[in-house]
């Protein structure tokens, strides 16, 4: 099938999930962040804004592209590093 | 070959086994230098995404003669289309060449798939004598008395020492930033690419794209595809799959709130694109950043004990019609490798000696090309080029070819109307033409 939902896309990607998250948000800073630019740019759609203003995030299906880190304008709100060697996304075709 | 121990001292540590890193390692290792190539992926290419059209065939042929006969290539490119699109219309310029420059060895360009290609290319570095250490993250450089003396790796033992560290760690360039050579990058300087590989039978690919044998085609789209976000889209033919993707400037994704994967679906559904994809099946989705500002985002390339090459140095040429990054990554990697050899010969890895790298970037055609195209990024991401002109082209042909029983209309009034509606003035048109000429002609 040609047209696919985001969930279907993500199912084609292989991830070797590390135990520890490689991206960590500061809940307080995110709650008071008006822009929440991370939400729309993330190609894996990993940032979910909640009604109370906080942001739900799960690192497990991350492409390690760095876009969230690039757009987050709140100093220290998003701690970003690479997963341990060999872990994380593993492309086979791209 | 025994595995390198962290206590070992290397002449050169190359960080990142992408095209830049492997090229640097090949050159340095061939000259007999003791080279360690470190890659964080399970294998080289596991983290890497390109279109991918590789335009450096003749250049790579000098490094590895007849490379395409042993490397995992998809198709050699003999057809290139540039397509201006509005939401309902497409106007394309079709280029096809059977000239030996394109259709005979060493060929002009190939489509490739990075996880396969990068693995092969890194294996060439190993064959040249370099150690390849995969599944290993470099967390930063080690500095002593203002000089880079090695890298910190995320393994139990922690430190690897070297006379020279060549940072080929890609678009995010954390190493260059950590070493104080690069500033924090801005959202308008990088684009996000989202991509899909769709499986499609070889016979269908040949028929749909009018290709025979191992001929290949690349299609580049400008205009409404990215909605109001600034960017473009591509569709490349592989052996038995298609690579397609949308590329959008990160700042414009933030401004418009457009989701990258939704732009991808918009592109696939376009009436000029959908028929080409019929029956194809998604094999893999991926995403990666692209440094697109060339000359302006270039970091300091040299420090005592350290060089920066490839995407980490911003050596990715985005001309608006296509992206050339793989070839410049290799060229700058080779220049860095050569600088390493010269520094090693005189046993001097201070900045002064390593500056030789920036000299070598001229004969390797990196600086020459980036200086020549230094105005292109601005031009390409201009609002009118992105939205108005493709719309005008599409609308004017739409109008010109339409026979609806009404009196024939000439095109100029249509242009003027489209420009009026968008608020653009004739002087803008002239300015854009001049800028286009300055970006591409002289
Ligand atoms: C969607 C898209 C389409 C593109 N299309 C084309 C195209 O058609 N043609 C073209 O020529 N270019 C294209 N490009 C650009 C091209 O991909 C890049 O210019 C090229 O990959 C740069 O090579 P590099 O070796 O500098 O960096 P990369 O290929 O990014 O390699 C960097 C390597 O370093 C490793 N690494 C990074 N950090 C660390 C660390 N801390 N420790 C250990 N290892 C690390 C990574 O895993 C990776 O293997 C495209 C890019 C994208 C995103
Ligand atoms: S990660 Fe950054 S951009 Fe996203 S909500 Fe938190 S502070 Fe805002
Ligand atoms: S690095 Fe990329 S994929 Fe991962 S969370 Fe950030 S934006 Fe999403």
XYZ file of C-alpha atoms and ligand atoms in Angstrom:
605
model
C 0.000 0.000 0.000
C 1.320 3.425 -0.899
C -0.441 5.839 1.453
C 0.336 5.076 5.060
C -0.506 6.387 8.505
C 2.258 7.518 10.787
C 1.872 4.351 12.867
C 2.302 2.210 9.772
C 5.431 4.113 8.833
C 6.944 3.653 12.280
C 6.295 -0.087 12.187
C 8.787 -0.404 9.318
C 11.671 1.012 11.360
C 13.952 -1.158 13.471
C 14.889 0.096 16.935
C 17.162 -1.536 19.436
C 15.861 0.119 22.569
C 18.383 1.078 25.242
C 17.502 0.829 28.913
C 18.145 4.460 29.664
C 16.470 7.312 27.754
C 18.898 9.397 25.679
C 16.569 12.391 25.666
C 15.155 13.762 28.900
C 12.761 16.674 29.319
C 12.474 18.970 32.286
C 8.721 18.716 33.023
C 8.559 22.122 34.710
C 10.197 23.942 31.808
C 8.021 22.179 29.258
C 4.842 22.980 31.170
C 5.539 26.681 30.912
C 6.772 26.540 27.325
C 4.311 28.311 25.045
C 5.901 27.370 21.725
C 6.232 23.602 22.193
C 7.961 23.510 18.828
C 9.180 19.962 19.475
C 5.625 18.659 19.083
C 5.128 19.382 15.394
C 8.679 18.944 14.076
C 9.462 15.482 15.435
C 9.324 13.074 12.485
C 8.602 10.214 14.872
C 5.795 12.151 16.614
C 7.179 11.378 20.039
C 6.076 14.536 21.857
C 2.457 14.568 23.010
C 1.119 17.773 24.570
C -1.356 17.126 27.385
C -4.266 19.260 28.539
C -2.488 20.432 31.681
C 0.295 21.948 29.569
C 2.827 19.198 30.174
C 4.464 17.141 27.458
C 4.524 13.364 27.302
C 7.652 11.927 25.716
C 8.923 8.439 24.966
C 12.445 7.997 23.614
C 12.050 4.466 22.318
C 11.251 5.169 18.660
C 13.577 8.101 18.147
C 15.464 8.653 14.874
C 18.213 10.578 16.729
C 17.848 13.315 14.130
C 18.338 16.169 16.601
C 15.482 18.323 15.339
C 13.818 18.617 18.754
C 17.093 19.782 20.267
C 17.515 22.295 17.462
C 14.080 23.888 17.917
C 13.809 23.838 21.714
C 14.469 27.385 22.785
C 14.225 26.861 26.531
C 17.677 26.667 28.015
C 18.208 23.287 29.651
C 14.679 21.973 29.034
C 15.775 19.162 26.768
C 18.814 17.067 27.573
C 19.933 15.390 24.382
C 22.588 12.818 23.670
C 23.007 9.722 21.499
C 21.907 6.318 22.760
C 24.740 3.942 23.741
C 26.698 2.498 20.794
C 24.753 -0.014 18.719
C 21.432 0.985 20.308
C 18.655 3.155 18.936
C 17.494 3.385 15.352
C 19.039 0.978 12.848
C 18.208 1.733 9.235
C 18.410 -1.100 6.757
C 17.288 0.524 3.503
C 17.519 4.283 3.629
C 43.571 -7.940 12.815
C 43.460 -7.577 16.598
C 40.879 -5.283 18.155
C 42.326 -1.911 19.174
C 42.706 -1.380 22.881
C 41.820 2.007 24.313
C 45.298 2.255 25.729
C 46.619 2.242 22.188
C 47.796 5.463 20.718
C 46.651 6.202 17.192
C 48.030 8.564 14.617
C 44.492 9.455 13.605
C 41.075 8.854 15.146
C 38.232 9.465 12.711
C 34.808 9.924 14.298
C 31.906 8.728 12.139
C 31.967 6.110 9.370
C 29.867 8.035 6.865
C 31.300 9.026 3.468
C 33.504 11.745 5.012
C 34.966 9.535 7.731
C 35.600 6.484 5.589
C 37.217 8.598 2.851
C 39.531 10.237 5.390
C 40.390 6.833 6.864
C 41.125 5.297 3.459
C 43.528 8.077 2.482
C 45.360 8.158 5.815
C 45.530 4.377 6.266
C 46.851 3.838 2.743
C 49.800 6.058 3.591
C 50.586 3.733 6.472
C 49.159 5.838 9.293
C 47.680 4.028 12.275
C 43.986 4.918 11.909
C 40.971 4.188 14.103
C 37.519 4.783 12.585
C 34.786 4.995 15.235
C 31.086 4.580 14.435
C 28.187 4.655 16.879
C 25.851 2.568 14.714
C 25.701 -1.210 14.848
C 27.245 -0.994 11.367
C 28.285 1.968 9.187
C 25.162 3.385 7.567
C 22.783 2.216 10.290
C 22.137 5.836 11.303
C 22.439 7.438 7.888
C 19.869 8.758 5.438
C 20.259 10.316 1.985
C 18.082 10.505 -1.134
C 20.324 9.101 -2.385
C 21.874 10.219 -5.611
C 25.635 10.011 -5.483
C 27.176 12.531 -7.875
C 30.831 11.818 -7.209
C 31.452 8.816 -9.403
C 34.403 10.229 -11.353
C 35.956 11.566 -8.157
C 35.584 8.254 -6.309
C 36.971 6.470 -9.358
C 40.296 8.133 -8.620
C 40.286 6.769 -5.069
C 38.891 3.321 -5.915
C 39.161 2.577 -9.642
C 36.055 0.901 -11.010
C 34.336 1.314 -7.642
C 30.816 0.819 -9.064
C 31.668 -2.727 -10.081
C 32.213 -3.782 -6.490
C 30.003 -1.348 -4.539
C 26.298 -1.885 -3.886
C 24.915 0.663 -6.370
C 21.306 0.778 -7.482
C 21.096 2.458 -10.922
C 23.235 4.855 -12.918
C 21.423 8.122 -13.516
C 20.698 9.084 -17.097
C 17.395 10.915 -16.603
C 16.780 13.931 -14.402
C 13.527 15.794 -14.123
C 12.843 19.098 -12.424
C 9.156 19.563 -11.741
C 7.320 22.703 -10.658
C 4.062 21.899 -9.010
C 0.918 23.601 -7.861
C -1.670 21.577 -5.936
C -3.267 20.273 -9.122
C -0.703 20.806 -11.881
C 2.895 19.914 -12.729
C 5.290 21.490 -15.221
C 8.433 19.500 -15.809
C 11.763 19.847 -17.485
C 13.004 16.461 -18.600
C 16.682 15.809 -19.122
C 17.901 12.576 -20.606
C 21.370 11.782 -21.799
C 22.851 8.808 -23.568
C 26.178 10.623 -23.866
C 29.140 8.645 -22.553
C 29.530 11.215 -19.799
C 26.357 9.832 -18.301
C 25.915 6.363 -19.690
C 29.434 4.927 -19.753
C 32.127 4.335 -17.113
C 32.872 6.058 -14.808
C 29.306 7.365 -15.205
C 28.100 10.680 -13.831
C 25.983 9.566 -10.897
C 24.316 6.583 -9.231
C 21.397 6.021 -6.927
C 22.501 4.251 -3.746
C 21.098 3.118 -0.394
C 23.220 4.336 2.491
C 23.098 1.392 4.931
C 24.470 -0.792 2.152
C 26.828 1.705 0.549
C 28.349 2.989 3.812
C 29.091 -0.539 4.962
C 30.941 -1.227 1.742
C 32.824 2.071 1.866
C 33.927 1.560 5.482
C 35.119 -1.926 4.517
C 37.428 -0.219 1.993
C 38.927 1.739 4.888
C 39.486 -1.534 6.745
C 41.048 -3.042 3.628
C 43.408 -0.061 3.555
C 44.490 -0.933 7.090
C 42.261 1.190 9.330
C 40.608 -0.280 12.439
C 36.831 0.042 12.383
C 35.184 0.186 15.784
C 31.371 0.078 15.538
C 28.687 0.352 18.244
C 30.814 2.999 19.956
C 29.708 6.538 20.772
C 32.239 9.320 21.021
C 31.077 11.704 23.743
C 33.627 14.434 23.153
C 37.223 15.343 22.548
C 39.929 15.323 25.196
C 41.834 18.585 25.406
C 45.150 19.178 27.091
C 46.845 22.541 27.108
C 44.589 23.835 24.385
C 45.302 20.899 22.108
C 42.976 18.036 21.189
C 44.723 14.805 22.197
C 42.028 12.187 21.772
C 38.379 11.318 22.296
C 36.146 10.196 25.140
C 34.226 7.075 24.203
C 31.210 5.684 26.022
C 32.792 2.391 26.990
C 34.153 1.146 30.281
C 37.657 2.343 29.610
C 36.708 5.735 28.317
C 39.651 7.362 26.520
C 41.384 6.911 23.192
C 44.440 9.020 22.414
C 45.561 10.222 19.009
C 47.749 12.828 17.374
C 44.812 13.944 15.302
C 41.033 13.698 15.606
C 39.023 14.124 12.398
C 35.394 14.912 13.232
C 33.126 13.461 10.536
C 30.124 13.106 12.824
C 27.511 14.560 10.526
C 24.910 17.325 10.514
C 24.572 17.798 14.278
C 28.338 18.275 14.638
C 28.348 17.887 18.410
C 32.077 17.268 18.357
C 32.847 20.542 16.588
C 30.539 22.329 19.021
C 32.066 20.679 22.053
C 35.554 21.592 20.818
C 34.437 25.199 20.429
C 34.770 25.213 16.632
C 31.068 25.491 15.843
C 28.387 27.684 17.381
C 24.910 26.423 18.141
C 23.076 26.127 14.817
C 19.901 28.035 13.975
C 16.667 26.481 12.757
C 16.836 28.206 9.360
C 20.260 26.686 8.669
C 19.104 23.089 8.604
C 16.357 21.217 6.853
C 14.633 18.074 7.993
C 14.324 15.291 5.434
C 11.739 12.549 5.843
C 12.001 9.639 3.494
C 10.410 6.380 2.485
C 11.728 3.445 0.543
C 8.918 1.747 -1.358
C 9.357 -1.663 -2.895
C 8.389 -1.909 -6.562
C 9.177 -4.538 -9.168
C 11.987 -3.853 -11.569
C 9.761 -4.264 -14.605
C 7.318 -1.674 -13.273
C 10.142 0.773 -12.577
C 11.515 0.457 -16.113
C 8.132 0.880 -17.674
C 6.938 3.790 -15.566
C 10.122 5.786 -15.784
C 10.914 4.817 -19.340
C 14.218 3.156 -18.506
C 16.011 0.154 -19.835
C 18.495 -2.148 -18.148
C 20.202 -0.479 -15.248
C 19.343 3.076 -16.257
C 18.035 5.227 -13.449
C 16.133 8.450 -12.981
C 15.887 11.170 -10.355
C 12.955 13.569 -10.073
C 13.141 16.772 -8.028
C 9.995 18.703 -7.129
C 9.652 22.365 -6.240
C 6.492 24.177 -5.209
C 3.237 23.349 -3.468
C 4.424 19.971 -2.216
C 5.679 21.373 1.011
C 2.533 23.466 1.417
C 3.746 26.754 2.913
C 6.808 25.163 4.442
C 10.006 25.942 2.528
C 11.594 22.987 0.821
C 11.133 20.424 -1.899
C 10.624 16.774 -2.618
C 12.378 14.002 -4.491
C 11.695 10.648 -6.081
C 14.590 8.374 -7.086
C 14.622 4.988 -8.780
C 16.564 2.143 -7.196
C 16.965 -1.360 -8.566
C 13.692 -2.697 -7.191
C 12.492 0.113 -5.010
C 11.789 3.838 -5.059
C 13.239 6.350 -2.630
C 11.070 9.383 -2.044
C 11.108 12.144 0.457
C 10.246 15.658 1.484
C 12.791 18.163 2.696
C 11.681 21.214 4.671
C 13.583 24.017 6.368
C 13.237 23.443 10.110
C 12.338 27.073 10.878
C 9.493 26.923 8.391
C 8.167 23.704 9.919
C 8.056 25.537 13.224
C 6.380 28.598 11.674
C 3.738 26.660 9.788
C 3.226 23.854 12.295
C 3.317 21.369 9.415
C 4.084 17.800 10.408
C 6.859 16.381 8.244
C 5.188 12.997 7.688
C 1.963 14.714 6.657
C 3.875 16.630 3.986
C 5.181 13.277 2.819
C 1.651 11.971 2.359
C 0.654 15.188 0.606
C 3.495 14.645 -1.843
C 2.623 11.012 -2.468
C -0.981 11.911 -3.127
C -0.165 14.611 -5.688
C -1.769 13.798 -9.048
C 1.628 13.970 -10.769
C 3.240 11.614 -8.255
C 0.591 9.078 -7.222
C 0.475 7.180 -10.544
C 4.227 6.593 -10.347
C 3.827 4.893 -6.985
C 0.887 2.632 -7.709
C 1.265 -0.787 -6.147
C 4.486 0.121 -4.351
C 4.845 -1.069 -0.785
C 6.465 0.757 2.115
C 9.706 -0.892 3.200
C 11.203 1.731 5.502
C 10.528 5.210 6.820
C 13.416 7.422 7.976
C 14.404 10.968 8.913
C 17.605 13.014 9.135
C 18.776 16.628 9.297
C 20.546 18.362 6.411
C 22.884 21.345 6.846
C 21.784 23.644 4.051
C 23.431 26.971 4.570
C 26.830 26.166 3.147
C 29.339 28.964 3.409
C 27.468 30.727 6.223
C 27.328 27.864 8.671
C 30.861 26.653 8.140
C 32.608 26.172 11.509
C 36.272 26.737 12.176
C 37.666 23.725 10.369
C 40.979 23.406 12.145
C 42.207 23.309 15.742
C 45.413 21.947 17.176
C 44.975 18.189 16.897
C 41.601 18.362 15.152
C 39.942 18.751 11.738
C 36.257 18.875 10.762
C 34.907 17.403 7.500
C 31.657 16.508 5.725
C 28.247 17.564 7.028
C 29.860 18.422 10.360
C 31.615 21.210 8.460
C 28.437 22.196 6.614
C 29.767 20.829 3.301
C 26.377 19.931 1.931
C 25.408 21.817 -1.200
C 21.696 22.541 -1.488
C 21.155 24.233 -4.821
C 17.391 24.034 -4.591
C 17.128 21.533 -7.395
C 19.058 18.768 -5.687
C 21.367 18.062 -2.770
C 24.996 17.170 -3.095
C 26.438 16.143 0.232
C 27.894 12.663 -0.144
C 30.437 13.728 -2.740
C 31.584 16.784 -0.770
C 31.774 14.671 2.368
C 34.165 12.350 0.537
C 36.170 15.182 -1.005
C 36.619 16.991 2.297
C 37.374 13.669 4.023
C 40.076 12.963 1.468
C 41.526 16.439 1.943
C 41.576 15.876 5.717
C 43.270 12.506 5.207
C 45.913 14.129 3.069
C 46.469 16.896 5.611
C 46.918 14.173 8.239
C 49.611 12.521 6.145
C 51.536 15.785 5.750
C 51.279 16.594 9.444
C 52.405 13.091 10.327
C 55.424 13.424 8.068
C 56.691 16.430 9.995
C 55.345 15.110 13.325
C 53.536 18.367 13.925
C 49.802 18.447 14.552
C 49.497 22.026 15.671
C 46.933 24.273 14.088
C 49.497 26.012 12.001
C 50.510 22.835 10.161
C 46.985 21.481 9.965
C 45.831 24.655 8.208
C 47.095 22.812 5.149
C 43.628 21.197 5.182
C 41.927 24.469 4.263
C 44.363 24.913 1.406
C 43.624 21.408 0.145
C 39.895 22.100 0.142
C 40.439 24.260 -2.955
C 42.005 21.635 -5.251
C 39.469 19.123 -3.904
C 36.808 21.492 -5.262
C 35.030 21.919 -1.962
C 35.711 25.600 -1.358
C 35.488 26.416 -5.050
C 31.964 25.023 -5.343
C 30.681 26.346 -2.039
C 31.934 29.803 -2.824
C 30.413 29.667 -6.297
C 27.021 28.641 -4.891
C 27.112 30.747 -1.750
C 24.023 32.746 -2.741
C 21.910 29.730 -3.648
C 20.568 28.831 -0.166
C 18.969 32.270 0.264
C 17.561 32.239 -3.194
C 16.154 28.755 -2.910
C 14.360 29.407 0.312
C 12.852 32.692 -0.858
C 9.090 32.826 -0.445
C 8.374 33.649 -4.095
C 10.550 30.925 -5.503
C 8.982 28.429 -3.172
C 5.367 29.271 -3.746
C 4.626 31.975 -6.288
C 6.725 30.974 -9.297
C 5.828 27.278 -9.413
C 2.224 28.362 -9.054
C 2.619 30.862 -11.906
C 4.280 28.337 -14.181
C 1.638 25.755 -13.485
C -1.208 28.236 -13.892
C 0.094 29.667 -17.139
C 0.472 26.303 -18.857
C -2.855 25.289 -17.401
C -4.369 28.314 -19.070
C -2.400 28.077 -22.301
C -3.386 24.478 -22.975
C -6.997 24.811 -21.908
C -9.561 24.996 -24.729
C -12.879 25.809 -23.177
C -14.805 27.659 -25.842
C -13.893 31.077 -24.449
C -11.636 33.536 -26.217
C -7.929 32.654 -26.010
C -6.092 34.464 -23.260
C -2.454 35.419 -23.371
C -0.189 34.546 -20.501
C 1.139 37.895 -19.356
C -2.149 39.092 -17.855
C -2.296 35.798 -15.961
C 1.168 36.367 -14.543
C 0.286 39.859 -13.525
C -2.852 38.661 -11.814
C -1.039 35.896 -9.939
C 1.609 38.380 -8.848
C -0.978 40.919 -7.752
C -2.724 38.306 -5.672
C 0.479 37.341 -3.931
C 1.485 40.944 -3.346
C 4.694 40.574 -5.385
C 5.796 43.542 -7.523
C 7.500 43.488 -10.944
C 10.640 44.787 -9.285
C 10.630 41.643 -7.112
C 10.574 39.549 -10.249
C 13.547 41.402 -11.652
C 15.390 41.165 -8.363
C 14.722 37.418 -8.223
C 15.905 36.922 -11.774
C 19.100 38.755 -10.946
C 19.540 36.720 -7.797
C 18.906 33.513 -9.716
C 21.544 34.486 -12.223
C 23.969 35.390 -9.450
C 23.250 32.085 -7.700
C 23.644 29.814 -10.707
C 25.088 31.557 -13.762
C 28.138 33.475 -12.696
C 16.717 13.181 3.139
C 18.123 13.443 2.654
C 18.418 13.351 1.307
C 19.707 13.576 0.852
N 19.962 13.372 -0.456
C 21.229 13.435 -0.900
C 21.545 13.061 -2.233
O 20.679 12.615 -2.998
N 22.833 13.178 -2.652
C 23.818 13.628 -1.815
O 24.972 13.707 -2.252
N 23.549 13.999 -0.547
C 22.282 13.892 -0.061
N 22.009 14.208 1.252
C 23.094 14.732 2.098
C 24.019 13.615 2.592
O 23.261 12.652 3.259
C 25.076 14.154 3.545
O 25.672 15.307 3.028
C 26.164 13.106 3.829
O 25.605 12.000 4.460
C 27.270 13.680 4.681
O 28.214 12.679 4.978
P 29.042 12.731 6.329
O 29.970 11.575 6.282
O 29.590 14.063 6.539
O 27.963 12.544 7.485
P 26.998 11.312 7.808
O 26.683 10.569 6.591
O 25.895 11.867 8.605
O 27.895 10.360 8.715
C 28.199 10.683 10.043
C 28.535 9.393 10.750
O 29.043 9.662 12.044
C 28.442 8.814 12.989
N 28.481 9.535 14.267
C 27.900 10.730 14.534
N 28.189 11.123 15.788
C 28.967 10.155 16.309
C 29.573 9.993 17.589
N 29.439 10.924 18.538
N 30.297 8.881 17.825
C 30.440 7.929 16.858
N 29.885 8.034 15.631
C 29.161 9.140 15.365
C 27.055 8.582 12.434
O 26.456 7.417 12.953
C 27.324 8.505 10.943
O 27.636 7.205 10.529
C 20.724 13.977 1.746
C 20.432 14.101 3.097
C 19.164 13.797 3.564
C 18.890 13.858 5.030
S 11.111 20.260 24.848
Fe 11.549 22.447 24.587
S 10.159 23.068 22.922
Fe 9.395 21.120 23.690
S 7.876 21.688 25.237
Fe 9.808 21.352 26.322
S 10.706 23.393 26.440
Fe 9.125 23.511 24.855
S 15.772 13.402 17.848
Fe 14.328 13.566 16.137
S 13.099 11.692 16.232
Fe 14.164 11.871 18.200
S 12.695 12.911 19.515
Fe 14.008 14.500 18.634
S 12.907 15.184 16.806
Fe 11.996 13.232 17.424
